[in-house]
Coordinates of C-alpha atoms in Angstrom, one line a residue:
X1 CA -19.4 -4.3 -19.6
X2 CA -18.6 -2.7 -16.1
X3 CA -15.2 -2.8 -14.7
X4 CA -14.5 -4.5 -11.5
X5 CA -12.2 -2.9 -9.1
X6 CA -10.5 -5.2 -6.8
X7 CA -9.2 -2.5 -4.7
X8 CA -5.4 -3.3 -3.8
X9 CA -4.6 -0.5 -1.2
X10 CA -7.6 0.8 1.9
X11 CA -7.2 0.8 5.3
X12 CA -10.1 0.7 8.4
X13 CA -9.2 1.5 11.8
X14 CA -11.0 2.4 14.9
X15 CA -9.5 5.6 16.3
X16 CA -11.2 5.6 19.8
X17 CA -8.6 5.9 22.4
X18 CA -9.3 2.3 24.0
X19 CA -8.5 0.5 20.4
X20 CA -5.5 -1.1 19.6
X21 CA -4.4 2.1 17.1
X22 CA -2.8 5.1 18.0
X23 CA -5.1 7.6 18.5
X24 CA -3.1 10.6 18.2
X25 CA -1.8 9.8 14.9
X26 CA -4.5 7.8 13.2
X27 CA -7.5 10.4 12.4
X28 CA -11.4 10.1 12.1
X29 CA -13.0 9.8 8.8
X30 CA -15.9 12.0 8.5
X31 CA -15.8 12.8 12.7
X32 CA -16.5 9.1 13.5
X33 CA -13.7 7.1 15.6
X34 CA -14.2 3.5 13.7
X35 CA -14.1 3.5 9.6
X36 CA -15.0 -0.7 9.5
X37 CA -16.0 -2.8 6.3
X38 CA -19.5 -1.3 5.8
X39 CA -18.2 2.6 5.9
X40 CA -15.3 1.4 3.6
X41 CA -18.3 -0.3 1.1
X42 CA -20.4 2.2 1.4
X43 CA -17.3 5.0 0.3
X44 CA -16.8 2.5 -2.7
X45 CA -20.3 1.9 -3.9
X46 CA -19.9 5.2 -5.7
X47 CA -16.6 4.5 -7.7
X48 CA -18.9 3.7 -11.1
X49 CA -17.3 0.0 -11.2
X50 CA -18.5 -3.6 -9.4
X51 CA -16.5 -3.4 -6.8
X52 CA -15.5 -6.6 -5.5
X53 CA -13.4 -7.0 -2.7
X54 CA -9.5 -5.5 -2.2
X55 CA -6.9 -6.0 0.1
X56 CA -6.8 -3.9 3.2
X57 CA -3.1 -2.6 4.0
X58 CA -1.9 -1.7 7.7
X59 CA -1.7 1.2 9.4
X60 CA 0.2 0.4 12.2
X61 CA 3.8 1.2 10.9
X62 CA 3.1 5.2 11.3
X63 CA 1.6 4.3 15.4
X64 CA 3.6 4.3 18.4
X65 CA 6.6 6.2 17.9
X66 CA 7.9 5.4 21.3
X67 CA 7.7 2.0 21.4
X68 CA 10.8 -0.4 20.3
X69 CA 10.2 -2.6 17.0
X70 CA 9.8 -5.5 19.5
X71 CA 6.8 -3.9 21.1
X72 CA 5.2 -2.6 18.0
X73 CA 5.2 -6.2 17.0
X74 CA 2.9 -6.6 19.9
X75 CA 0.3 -3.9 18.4
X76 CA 0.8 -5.5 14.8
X77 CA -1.0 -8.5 15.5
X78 CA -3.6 -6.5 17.7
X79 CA -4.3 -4.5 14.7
X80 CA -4.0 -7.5 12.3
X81 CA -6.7 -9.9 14.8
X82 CA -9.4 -6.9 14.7
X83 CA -9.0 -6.1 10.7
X84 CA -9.7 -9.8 10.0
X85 CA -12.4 -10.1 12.5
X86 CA -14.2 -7.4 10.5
X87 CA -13.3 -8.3 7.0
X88 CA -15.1 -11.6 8.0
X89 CA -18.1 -10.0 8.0
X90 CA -18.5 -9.4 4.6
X91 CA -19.2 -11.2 1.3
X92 CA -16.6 -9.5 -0.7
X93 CA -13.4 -10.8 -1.2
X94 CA -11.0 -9.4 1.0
X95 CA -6.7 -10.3 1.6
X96 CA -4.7 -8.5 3.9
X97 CA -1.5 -7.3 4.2
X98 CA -0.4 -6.3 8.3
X99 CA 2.7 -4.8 9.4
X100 CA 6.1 -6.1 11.1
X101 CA 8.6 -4.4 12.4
X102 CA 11.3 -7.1 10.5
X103 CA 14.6 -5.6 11.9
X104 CA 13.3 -6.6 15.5
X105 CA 14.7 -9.8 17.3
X106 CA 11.1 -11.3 17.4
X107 CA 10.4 -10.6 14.1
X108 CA 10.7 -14.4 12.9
X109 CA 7.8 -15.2 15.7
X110 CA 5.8 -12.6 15.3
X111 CA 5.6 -13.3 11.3
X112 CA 4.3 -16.6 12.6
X113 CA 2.1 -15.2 14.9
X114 CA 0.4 -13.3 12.1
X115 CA 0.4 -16.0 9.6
X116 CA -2.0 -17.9 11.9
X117 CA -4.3 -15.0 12.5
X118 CA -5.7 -15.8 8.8
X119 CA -9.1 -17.7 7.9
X120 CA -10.5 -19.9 5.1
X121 CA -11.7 -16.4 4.0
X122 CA -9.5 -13.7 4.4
X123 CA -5.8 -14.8 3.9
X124 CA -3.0 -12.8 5.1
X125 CA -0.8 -12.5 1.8
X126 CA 1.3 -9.5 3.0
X127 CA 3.5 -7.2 5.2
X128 CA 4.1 -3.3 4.8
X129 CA 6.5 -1.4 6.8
X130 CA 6.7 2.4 5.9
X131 CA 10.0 3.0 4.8
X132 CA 10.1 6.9 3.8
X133 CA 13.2 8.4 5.3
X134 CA 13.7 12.7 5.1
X135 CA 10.9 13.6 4.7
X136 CA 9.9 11.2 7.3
X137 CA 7.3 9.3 8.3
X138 CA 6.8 9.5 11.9
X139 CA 8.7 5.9 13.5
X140 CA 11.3 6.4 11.0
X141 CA 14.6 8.0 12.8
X142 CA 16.9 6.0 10.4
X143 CA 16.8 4.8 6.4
X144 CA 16.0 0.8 7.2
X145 CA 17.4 -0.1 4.2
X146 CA 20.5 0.4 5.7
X147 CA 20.0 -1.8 8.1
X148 CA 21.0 -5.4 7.9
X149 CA 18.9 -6.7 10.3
X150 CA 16.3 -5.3 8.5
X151 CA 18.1 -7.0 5.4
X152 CA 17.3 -10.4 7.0
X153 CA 14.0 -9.4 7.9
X154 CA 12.5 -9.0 4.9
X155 CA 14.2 -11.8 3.6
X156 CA 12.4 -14.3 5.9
X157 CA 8.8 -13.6 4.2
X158 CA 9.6 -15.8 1.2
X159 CA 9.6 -18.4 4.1
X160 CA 6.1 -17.3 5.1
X161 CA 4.9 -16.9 1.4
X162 CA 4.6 -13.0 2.2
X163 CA 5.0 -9.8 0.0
X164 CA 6.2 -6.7 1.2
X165 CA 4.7 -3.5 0.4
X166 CA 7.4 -1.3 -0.2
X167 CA 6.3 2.7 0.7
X168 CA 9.8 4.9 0.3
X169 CA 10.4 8.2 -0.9
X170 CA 12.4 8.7 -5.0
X171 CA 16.2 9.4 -3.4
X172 CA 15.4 6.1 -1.5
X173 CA 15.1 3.9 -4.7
X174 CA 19.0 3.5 -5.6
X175 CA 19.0 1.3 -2.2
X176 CA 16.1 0.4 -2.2
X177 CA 17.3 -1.9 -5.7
X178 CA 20.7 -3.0 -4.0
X179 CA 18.1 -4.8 -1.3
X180 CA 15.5 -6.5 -3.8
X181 CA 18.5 -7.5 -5.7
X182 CA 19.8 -9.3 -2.0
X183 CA 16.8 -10.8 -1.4
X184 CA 16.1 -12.1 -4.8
X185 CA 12.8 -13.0 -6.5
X186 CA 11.1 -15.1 -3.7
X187 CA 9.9 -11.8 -2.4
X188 CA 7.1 -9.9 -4.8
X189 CA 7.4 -6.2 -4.0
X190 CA 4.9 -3.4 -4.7
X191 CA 6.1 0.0 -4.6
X192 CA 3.0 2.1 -2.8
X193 CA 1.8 5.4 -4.1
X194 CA 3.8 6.2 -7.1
X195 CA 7.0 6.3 -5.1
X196 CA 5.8 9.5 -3.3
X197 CA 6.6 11.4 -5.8
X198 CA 6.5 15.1 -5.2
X199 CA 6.1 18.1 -7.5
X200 CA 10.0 18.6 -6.8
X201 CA 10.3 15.4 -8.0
X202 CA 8.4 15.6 -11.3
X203 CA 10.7 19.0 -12.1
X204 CA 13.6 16.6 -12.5
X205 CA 12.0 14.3 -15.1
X206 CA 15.5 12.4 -16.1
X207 CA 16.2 11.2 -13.0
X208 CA 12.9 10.5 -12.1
X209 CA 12.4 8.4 -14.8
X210 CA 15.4 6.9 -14.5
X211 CA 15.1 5.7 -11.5
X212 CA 11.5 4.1 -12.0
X213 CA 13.2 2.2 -15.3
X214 CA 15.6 0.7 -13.0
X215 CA 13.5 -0.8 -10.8
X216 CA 11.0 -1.1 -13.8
X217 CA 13.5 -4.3 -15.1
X218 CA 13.6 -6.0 -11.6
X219 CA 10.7 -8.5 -12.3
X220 CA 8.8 -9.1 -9.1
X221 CA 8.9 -5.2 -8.5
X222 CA 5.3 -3.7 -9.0
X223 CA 3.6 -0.6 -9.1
X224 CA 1.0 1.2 -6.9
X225 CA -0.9 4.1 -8.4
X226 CA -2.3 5.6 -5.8
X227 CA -2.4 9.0 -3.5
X228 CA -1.6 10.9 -6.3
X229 CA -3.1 14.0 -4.3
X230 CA -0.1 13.7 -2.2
X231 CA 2.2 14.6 -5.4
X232 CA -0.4 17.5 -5.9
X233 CA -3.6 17.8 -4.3
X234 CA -5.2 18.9 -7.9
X235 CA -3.3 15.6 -10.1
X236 CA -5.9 15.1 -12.4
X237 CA -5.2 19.1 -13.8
X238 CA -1.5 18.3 -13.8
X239 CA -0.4 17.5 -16.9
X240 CA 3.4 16.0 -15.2
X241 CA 1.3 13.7 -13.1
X242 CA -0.6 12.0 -15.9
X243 CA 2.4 11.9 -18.2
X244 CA 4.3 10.0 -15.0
X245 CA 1.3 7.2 -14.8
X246 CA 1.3 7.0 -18.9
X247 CA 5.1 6.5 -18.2
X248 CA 4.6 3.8 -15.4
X249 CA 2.1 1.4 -16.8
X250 CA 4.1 1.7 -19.9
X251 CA 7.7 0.7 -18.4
X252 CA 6.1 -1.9 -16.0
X253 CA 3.1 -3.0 -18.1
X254 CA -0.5 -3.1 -16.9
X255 CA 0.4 -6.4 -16.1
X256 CA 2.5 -5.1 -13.3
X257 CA 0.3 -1.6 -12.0
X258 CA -2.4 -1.2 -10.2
X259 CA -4.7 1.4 -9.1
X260 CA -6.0 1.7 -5.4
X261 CA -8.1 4.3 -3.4
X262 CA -6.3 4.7 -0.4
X263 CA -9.7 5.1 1.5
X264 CA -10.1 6.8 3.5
X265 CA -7.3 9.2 3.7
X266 CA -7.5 10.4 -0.5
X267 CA -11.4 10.7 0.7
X268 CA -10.0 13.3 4.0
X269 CA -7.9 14.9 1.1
X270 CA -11.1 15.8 -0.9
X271 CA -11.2 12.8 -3.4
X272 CA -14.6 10.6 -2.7
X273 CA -14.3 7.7 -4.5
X274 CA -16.3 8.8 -7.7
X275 CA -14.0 11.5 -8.0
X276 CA -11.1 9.6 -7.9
X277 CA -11.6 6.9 -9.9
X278 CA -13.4 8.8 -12.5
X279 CA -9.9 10.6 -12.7
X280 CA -8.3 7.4 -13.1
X281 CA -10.6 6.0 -15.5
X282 CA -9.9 9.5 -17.5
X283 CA -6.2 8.3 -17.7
X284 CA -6.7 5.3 -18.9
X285 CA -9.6 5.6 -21.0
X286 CA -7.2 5.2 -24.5
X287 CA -6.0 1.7 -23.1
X288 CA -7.6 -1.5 -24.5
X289 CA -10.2 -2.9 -22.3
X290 CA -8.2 -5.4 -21.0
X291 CA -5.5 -3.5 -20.4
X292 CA -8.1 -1.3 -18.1
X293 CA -9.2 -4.8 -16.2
X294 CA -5.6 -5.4 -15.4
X295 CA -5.2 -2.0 -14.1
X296 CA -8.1 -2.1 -11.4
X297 CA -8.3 -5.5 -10.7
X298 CA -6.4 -8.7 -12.4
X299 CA -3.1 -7.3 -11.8
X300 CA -3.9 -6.7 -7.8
X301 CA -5.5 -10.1 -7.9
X302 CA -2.4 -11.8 -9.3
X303 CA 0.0 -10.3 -6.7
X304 CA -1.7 -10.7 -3.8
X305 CA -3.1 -14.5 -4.8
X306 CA -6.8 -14.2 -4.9

């Protein structure tokens, strides 16, 4: 029987200069300005499992630079109005999961303000706000872990039945513990991509794994595996990067990982989606079947509720 993928991690945008994204960071998939619902099913048609809906994840947290977080806010439920409006057009199953800049002072409205954006259909279950501090991500001036207004922020999505999708860099997860631990369980977290690891990181193994194990026995924590190209562009010929993801659905269970496509930035970074999940497939193929289900879709479907 064929796998279904319920992919947990894609984005669509419309690049053109008159959308509500930043067209100087966000780029064009195959030349076109707008990547909507039928390019993103079309890209996934080809991943050799019954793909069945996902959950799209925002893009708006790397946009803007020079606005404040109260103005961002603005953009967020632009960006949040337009994603839904498409996603509606489809069959498929489809959550997403929009940004918020949660130190700002409006951040309390503005999580209403996207909470009503949702439909019978497409339920906003979600909020990511890239984190990754040296190297940085290109809004990020400051570690926001730091910050206790911040802190608060995030806290106020149990009140809004919300998850945060938590993107940081390894030497960020120490803190990045001390803060789940604050906020307690009411708040499922997802760590994105692997934790960004980077080959640097992979040549300090102890620590690496140390760290993962840690926040491996917080409960609500789960794991993204995805973008492994950013860790190194060849991962499926790198025998660290597979030993990491053995490593990770070990500590955390496949009842806590999931695998994603990142579409369509893995596809700009020369992973079409046969490719890539034929790699992930490879990884996993020693796992019971079950275990392989969980991995690329009843794990992702448990977190974000559908």
């Amino acid at each position: 029987m064929a796998l279904e993928l319920f992919d947990p991690h894609f984005h669509i945008w419309d690049a053109g200069e008159s959308s509500c994204m930043d067209s100087t960071v966000i780029f064009k998939p195959n030349g076109k300005e707008l990547y909507n619902t039928d390019d993103y099913e079309r890209d996934m048609a080809d991943c050799g499992m019954e793909h069945s809906g996902g959950v799209f994840i925002e893009a708006m947290s790397v946009c803007f630079k020079d606005k404040n977080p109260e103005q961002l806010n603005e953009c967020c439920k632009e960006e949040g109005k337009w994603v839904i409006e498409q996603l509606s057009t489809s069959n498929k199953r489809y959550h997403v999961v929009l940004s918020a800049c949660l130190e700002a002072d409006n951040v309390e409205e503005t999580l209403k303000d996207l909470k009503r954006l949702e439909t019978p259909t497409v339920k906003v279950v979600g909020i990511r706000q890239i984190l990754n501090f040296e190297p940085s991500w290109p809004r990020n001036t400051a570690n926001l872990l730091e910050n206790p207004n911040w802190v608060a922020g995030l806290k106020l999505l149990s009140k809004f039945d919300l998850s945060f999708d938590m993107q940081i860099n390894v030497h960020q997860i120490e803190k990045a513990i001390s803060v789940i631990k604050e906020v307690g369980p009411g708040v499922p977290i997802v760590i994105n991509h692997i934790g960004c690891t980077t080959k640097s990181d992979l040549e300090n193994e102890a620590h690496l794994y140390e760290q993962f194990s840690n926040l491996a026995t917080l409960p609500q924590v789960f794991m993204k595996l995805s973008m492994m190209c950013y860790t190194d562009k060849e991962f499926h010929t790198n025998e660290a990067v597979g030993k990491l993801v053995a490593f990770l659905i070990k500590t955390f269970t496949p009842a806590r990982c999931m695998f994603a496509s990142n579409f369509p930035v893995d596809a700009k970074d020369g992973w079409p989606a046969k490719r890539l999940f034929d790699a992930y497939k490879t990884m996993v193929s020693a796992l019971p079947e079950d275990h392989q289900q969980q991995l690329f879709s009843k794990t992702a479907r448990t977190f974000y509720r559908a």
